[in-house]
């Protein structure tokens, strides 16, 4: 924390060293420990002398005297600042990526390993007329693909679920108003942190006008 023992002793812990937003919850934990109800692995934000934040994982343990009377609380902590900062950076990046996907000027949609929609960005909703809420959880192929192409699209998706990706595949989406939109799609395998295949993401280009001209 940067505070010496002499600077810290006899000062109120919560109001002196805990960041404002956590003071009430930390006070509750200490009050509970003073009643004998201990808390494990609570993440605490300490304000240092140089006004930085350190993240501590704390076990708040009731302190008792020789007669087993409660006389205070002891906190045994682990400094997890680096891990906490990393986790927050990853979360911020994930939020930014989510925003980029949602607001991208290209249709982006995805399925899980069962073929059900789990990704449906704003552009896809605009082109198809189906909102994200109307699409997520429904089987992509049988719900949104024209009957003539269902078998071939299913094969493209199945291949991507096995790690074999497809580029520039022309897809015919059936819109909510029963029109057809032509999308040029790259079907990309989606993997989790352990490199396990968890679905497919389609990044598309709306080529309806060109497709209609060619036909």
C-alpha angles and dihedrals in degrees: 000000000000091000116119121229089254092053093049106041115103093008117122104261099211102044094039105042110017122085113252098248093056100042096097095047092045090049089052091052093049092046089051092050089050086058092049097262106124129200129214131203098003113166110230129189112216120195108223127215089257089053095252124133123244119191115219128185103216138195108202107207127187113244117216135185128229090281092053091250116147110251103164148315131280121204118206108192145183120210105235097165096125093048092045092050090048091050091050092048091051091048091050091049091048090052090049092049090048090053091048091052094045095048099035116130090232128073110257121182135160145191135209124233089279093057095251120138114258100156125051118154129201094264092053089050090049094050098043099035090230116118121226089254091054093049108039113096095019124111106262099212102045094039105042110017122085111252094245092062101036096100095049093043090050088054091051090051093045090051091051089050086058093048099263107123128201128213130203097003113166111230129188113215121196108222127215089256089054095252124132123242120192115220128185103216138195107203108207127187112244117215135185127230090279091054091250115147109249103165148312131282121205118203108190146184121214105235097165096125094048092044091052091050092050091050 
